[in-house]
PDB file of C-alpha atoms in Angstrom:
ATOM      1  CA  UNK S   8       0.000   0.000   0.000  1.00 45.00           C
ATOM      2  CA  UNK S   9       2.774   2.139   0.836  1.00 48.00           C
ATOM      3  CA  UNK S  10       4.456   2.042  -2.591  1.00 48.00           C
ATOM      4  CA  UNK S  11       0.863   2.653  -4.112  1.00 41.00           C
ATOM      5  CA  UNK S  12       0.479   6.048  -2.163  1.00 40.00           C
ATOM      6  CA  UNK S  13       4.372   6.751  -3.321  1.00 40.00           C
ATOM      7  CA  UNK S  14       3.839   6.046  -6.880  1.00 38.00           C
ATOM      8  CA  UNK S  15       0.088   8.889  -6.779  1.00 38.00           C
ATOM      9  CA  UNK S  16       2.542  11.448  -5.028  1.00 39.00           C
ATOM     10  CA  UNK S  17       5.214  11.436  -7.745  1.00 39.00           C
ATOM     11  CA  UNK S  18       2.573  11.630 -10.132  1.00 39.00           C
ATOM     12  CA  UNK S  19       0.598  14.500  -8.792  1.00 40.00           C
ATOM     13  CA  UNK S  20       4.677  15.935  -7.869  1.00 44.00           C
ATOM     14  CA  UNK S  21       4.994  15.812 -12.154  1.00 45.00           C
ATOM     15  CA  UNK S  22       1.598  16.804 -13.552  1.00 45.00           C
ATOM     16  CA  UNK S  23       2.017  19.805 -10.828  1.00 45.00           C
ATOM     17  CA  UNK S  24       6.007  20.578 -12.555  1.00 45.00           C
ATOM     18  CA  UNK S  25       4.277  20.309 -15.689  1.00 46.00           C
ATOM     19  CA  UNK S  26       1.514  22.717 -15.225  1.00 51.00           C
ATOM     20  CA  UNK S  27       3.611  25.276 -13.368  1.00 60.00           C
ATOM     21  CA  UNK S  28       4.483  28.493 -14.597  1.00 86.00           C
ATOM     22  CA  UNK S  29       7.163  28.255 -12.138  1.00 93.00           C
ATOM     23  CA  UNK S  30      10.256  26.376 -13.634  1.00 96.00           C
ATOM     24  CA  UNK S  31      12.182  23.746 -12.072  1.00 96.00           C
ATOM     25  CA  UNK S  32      15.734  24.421 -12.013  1.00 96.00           C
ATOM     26  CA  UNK S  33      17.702  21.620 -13.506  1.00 94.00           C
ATOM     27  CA  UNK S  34      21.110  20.385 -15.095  1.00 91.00           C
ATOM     28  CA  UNK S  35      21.089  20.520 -18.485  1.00 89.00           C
ATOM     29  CA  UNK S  36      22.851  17.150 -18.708  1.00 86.00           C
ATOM     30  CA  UNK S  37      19.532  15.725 -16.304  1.00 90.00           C
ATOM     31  CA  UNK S  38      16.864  17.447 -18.982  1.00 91.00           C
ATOM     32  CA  UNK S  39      16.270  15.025 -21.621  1.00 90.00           C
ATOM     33  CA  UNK S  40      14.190  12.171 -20.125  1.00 90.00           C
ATOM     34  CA  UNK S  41      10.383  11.925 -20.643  1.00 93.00           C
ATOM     35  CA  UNK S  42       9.766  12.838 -16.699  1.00 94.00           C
ATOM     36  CA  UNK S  43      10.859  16.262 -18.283  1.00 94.00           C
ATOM     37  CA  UNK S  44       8.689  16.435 -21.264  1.00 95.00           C
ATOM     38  CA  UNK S  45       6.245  19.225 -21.470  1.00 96.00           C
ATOM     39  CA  UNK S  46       8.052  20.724 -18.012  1.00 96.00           C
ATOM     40  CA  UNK S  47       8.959  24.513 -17.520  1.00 97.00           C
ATOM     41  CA  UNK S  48      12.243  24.055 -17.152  1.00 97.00           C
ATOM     42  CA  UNK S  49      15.304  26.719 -16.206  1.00 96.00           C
ATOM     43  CA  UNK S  50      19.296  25.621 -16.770  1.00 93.00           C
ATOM     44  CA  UNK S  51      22.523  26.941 -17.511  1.00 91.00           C
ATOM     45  CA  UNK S  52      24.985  26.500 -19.935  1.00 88.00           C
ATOM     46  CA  UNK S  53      27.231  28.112 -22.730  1.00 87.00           C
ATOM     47  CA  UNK S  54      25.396  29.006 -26.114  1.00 84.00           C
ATOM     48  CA  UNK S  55      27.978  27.476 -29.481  1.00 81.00           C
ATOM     49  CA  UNK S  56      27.284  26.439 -33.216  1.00 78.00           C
ATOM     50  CA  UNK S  57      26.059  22.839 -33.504  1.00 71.00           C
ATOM     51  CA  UNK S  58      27.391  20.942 -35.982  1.00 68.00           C
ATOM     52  CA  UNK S  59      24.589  20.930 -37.806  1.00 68.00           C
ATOM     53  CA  UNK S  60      21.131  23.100 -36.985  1.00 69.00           C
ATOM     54  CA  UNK S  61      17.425  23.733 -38.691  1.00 71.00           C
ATOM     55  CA  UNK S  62      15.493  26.569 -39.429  1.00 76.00           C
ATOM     56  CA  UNK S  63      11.410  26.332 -39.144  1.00 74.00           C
ATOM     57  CA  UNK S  64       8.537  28.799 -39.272  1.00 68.00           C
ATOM     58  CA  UNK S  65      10.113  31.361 -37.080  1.00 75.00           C
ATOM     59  CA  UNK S  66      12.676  29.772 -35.173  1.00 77.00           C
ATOM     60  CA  UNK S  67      16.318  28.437 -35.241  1.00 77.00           C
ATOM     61  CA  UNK S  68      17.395  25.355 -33.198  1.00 77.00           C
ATOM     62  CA  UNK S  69      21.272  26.264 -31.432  1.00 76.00           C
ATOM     63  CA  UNK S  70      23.439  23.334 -29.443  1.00 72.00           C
ATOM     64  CA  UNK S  71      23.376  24.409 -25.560  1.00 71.00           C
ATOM     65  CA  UNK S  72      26.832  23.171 -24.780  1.00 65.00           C
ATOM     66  CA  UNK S  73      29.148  20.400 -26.390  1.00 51.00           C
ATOM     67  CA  UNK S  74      27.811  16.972 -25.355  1.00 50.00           C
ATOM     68  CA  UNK S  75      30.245  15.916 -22.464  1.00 54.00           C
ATOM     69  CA  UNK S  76      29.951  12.054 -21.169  1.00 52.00           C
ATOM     70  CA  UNK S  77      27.330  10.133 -22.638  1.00 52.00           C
ATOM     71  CA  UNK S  78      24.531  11.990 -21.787  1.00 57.00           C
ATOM     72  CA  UNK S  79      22.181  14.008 -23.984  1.00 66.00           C
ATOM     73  CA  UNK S  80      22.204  17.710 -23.745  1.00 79.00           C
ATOM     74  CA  UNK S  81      19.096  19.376 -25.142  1.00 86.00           C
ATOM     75  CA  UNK S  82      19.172  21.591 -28.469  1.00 86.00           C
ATOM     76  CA  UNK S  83      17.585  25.109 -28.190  1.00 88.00           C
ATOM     77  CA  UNK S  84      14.533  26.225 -30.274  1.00 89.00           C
ATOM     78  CA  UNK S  85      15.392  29.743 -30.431  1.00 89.00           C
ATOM     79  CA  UNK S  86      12.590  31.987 -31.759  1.00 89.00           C
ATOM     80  CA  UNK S  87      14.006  34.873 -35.203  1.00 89.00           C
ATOM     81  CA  UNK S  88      10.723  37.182 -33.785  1.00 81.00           C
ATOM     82  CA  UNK S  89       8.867  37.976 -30.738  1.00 74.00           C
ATOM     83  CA  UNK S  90       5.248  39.350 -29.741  1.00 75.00           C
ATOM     84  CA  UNK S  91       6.509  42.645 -29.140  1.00 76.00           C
ATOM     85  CA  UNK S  92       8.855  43.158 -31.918  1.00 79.00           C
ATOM     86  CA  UNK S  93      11.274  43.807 -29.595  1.00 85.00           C
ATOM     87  CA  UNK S  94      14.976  42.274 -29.484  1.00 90.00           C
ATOM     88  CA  UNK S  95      14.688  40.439 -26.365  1.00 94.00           C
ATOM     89  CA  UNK S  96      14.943  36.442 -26.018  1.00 94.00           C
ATOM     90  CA  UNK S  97      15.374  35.901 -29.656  1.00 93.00           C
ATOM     91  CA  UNK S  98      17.959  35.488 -32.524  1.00 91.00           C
ATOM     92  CA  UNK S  99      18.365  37.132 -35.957  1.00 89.00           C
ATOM     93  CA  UNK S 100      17.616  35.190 -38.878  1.00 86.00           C
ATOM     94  CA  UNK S 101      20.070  33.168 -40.827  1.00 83.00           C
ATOM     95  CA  UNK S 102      21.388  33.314 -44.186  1.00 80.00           C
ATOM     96  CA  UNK S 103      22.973  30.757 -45.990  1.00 81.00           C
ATOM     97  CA  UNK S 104      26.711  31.209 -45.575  1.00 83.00           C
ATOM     98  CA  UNK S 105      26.135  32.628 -42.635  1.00 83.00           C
ATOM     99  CA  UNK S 106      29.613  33.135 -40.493  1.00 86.00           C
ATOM    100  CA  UNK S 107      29.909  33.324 -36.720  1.00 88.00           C
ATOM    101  CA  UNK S 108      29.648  37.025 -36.938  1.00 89.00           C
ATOM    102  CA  UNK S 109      26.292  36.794 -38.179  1.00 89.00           C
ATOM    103  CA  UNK S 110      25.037  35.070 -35.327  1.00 89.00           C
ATOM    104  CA  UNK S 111      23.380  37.515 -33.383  1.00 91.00           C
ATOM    105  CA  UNK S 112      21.122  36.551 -30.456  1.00 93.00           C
ATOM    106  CA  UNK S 113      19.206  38.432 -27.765  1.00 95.00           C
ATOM    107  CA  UNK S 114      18.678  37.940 -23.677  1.00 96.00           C
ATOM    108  CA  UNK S 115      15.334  39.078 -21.897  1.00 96.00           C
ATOM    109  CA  UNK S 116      17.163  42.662 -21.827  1.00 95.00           C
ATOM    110  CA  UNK S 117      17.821  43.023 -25.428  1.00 94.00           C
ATOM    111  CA  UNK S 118      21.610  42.706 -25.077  1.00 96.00           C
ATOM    112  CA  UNK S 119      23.990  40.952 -27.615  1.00 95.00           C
ATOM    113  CA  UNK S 120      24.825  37.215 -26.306  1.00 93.00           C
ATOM    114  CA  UNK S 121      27.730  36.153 -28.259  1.00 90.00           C
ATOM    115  CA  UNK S 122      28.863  32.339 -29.220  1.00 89.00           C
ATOM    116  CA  UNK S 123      30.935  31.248 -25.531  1.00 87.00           C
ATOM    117  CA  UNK S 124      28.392  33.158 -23.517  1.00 91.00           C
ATOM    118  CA  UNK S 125      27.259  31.718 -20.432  1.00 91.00           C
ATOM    119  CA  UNK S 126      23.539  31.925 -20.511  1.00 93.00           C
ATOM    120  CA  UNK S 127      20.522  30.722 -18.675  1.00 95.00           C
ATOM    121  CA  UNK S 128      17.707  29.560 -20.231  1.00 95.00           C
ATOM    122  CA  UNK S 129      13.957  29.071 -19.371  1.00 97.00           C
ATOM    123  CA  UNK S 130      11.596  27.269 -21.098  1.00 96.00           C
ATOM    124  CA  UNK S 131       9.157  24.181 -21.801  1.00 97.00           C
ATOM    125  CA  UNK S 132      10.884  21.005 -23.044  1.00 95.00           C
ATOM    126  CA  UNK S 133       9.899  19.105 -25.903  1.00 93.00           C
ATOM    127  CA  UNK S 134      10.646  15.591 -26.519  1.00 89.00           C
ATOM    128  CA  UNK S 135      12.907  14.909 -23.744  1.00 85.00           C
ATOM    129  CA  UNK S 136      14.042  11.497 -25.020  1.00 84.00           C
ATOM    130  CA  UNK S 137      17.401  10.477 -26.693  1.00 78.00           C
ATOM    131  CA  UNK S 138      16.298  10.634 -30.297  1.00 83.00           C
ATOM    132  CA  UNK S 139      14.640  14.184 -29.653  1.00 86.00           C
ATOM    133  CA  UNK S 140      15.193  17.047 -27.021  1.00 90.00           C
ATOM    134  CA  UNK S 141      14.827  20.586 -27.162  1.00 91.00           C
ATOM    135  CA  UNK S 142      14.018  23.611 -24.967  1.00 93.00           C
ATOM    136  CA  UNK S 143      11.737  25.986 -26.576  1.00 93.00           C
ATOM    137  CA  UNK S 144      13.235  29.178 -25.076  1.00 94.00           C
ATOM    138  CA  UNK S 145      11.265  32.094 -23.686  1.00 95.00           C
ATOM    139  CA  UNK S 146      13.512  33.407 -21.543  1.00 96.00           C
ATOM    140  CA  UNK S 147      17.445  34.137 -22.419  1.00 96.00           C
ATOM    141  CA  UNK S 148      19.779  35.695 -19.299  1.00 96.00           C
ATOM    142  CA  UNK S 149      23.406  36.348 -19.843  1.00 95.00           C
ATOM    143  CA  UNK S 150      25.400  35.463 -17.000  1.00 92.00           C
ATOM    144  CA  UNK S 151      28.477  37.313 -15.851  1.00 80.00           C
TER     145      UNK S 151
END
């Protein structure tokens, strides 16, 4: 009975993380597992080129930080416009042939994050499995 009372907490514990507009604070390297999926989530890391990236409707997809052990660290699904038409938690659009220079992405001030930068992000994971994980960002802070 005991493990039966155990097993309804950590459920109502998840579908609470998952409906919260409160994020839980957690490793990047711990993100990508289907307990996360759907969660507000906040983490740090440093913002570089992956080797290879997409562009859909609106957004770009960026690596978080270079994959270190043999876990999975989750992409970021980084929006090229906002609401408010403002430059804050977003990146420029890409052209093909882009260089490093023309990377150009935006924290929740509007300031210039550069490739290297340690950043935090906030935002609701998607997949959160090996084959598939990604943070859709709505929140970018530059950390000094």
């Amino acid at each position: 009975m005991n493990k039966f009372i155990k097993a309804i907490a950590a459920t109502a514990l998840l579908s609470a993380a998952a409906c919260s507009d409160v994020p839980m604070a957690i490793k990047a390297s711990d993100i990508c597992n289907k307990e996360n999926k759907d969660v507000l989530v906040t983490t740090e890391g440093v913002i570089q080129l992956p080797d290879s990236f997409y562009t859909t409707g609106g957004s770009i997809t960026m690596a978080f930080e270079a994959p270190a052990g043999k876990y999975r660290i989750p992409a970021l699904h980084i929006y090229t416009a906002n609401k408010s038409g403002e430059k804050k938690n977003m990146m420029e659009p890409l052209n093909e042939g882009f260089t490093e220079a023309d990377v150009k992405i935006y924290d929740d001030k509007g300031g210039m994050i550069k490739l290297g930068d340690k950043i935090r992000v906030t935002g609701e994971v998607w997949g959160g499995s090996k084959e598939w994980c990604e943070i859709s960002v709505e929140k970018i802070e530059k950390i000094n």
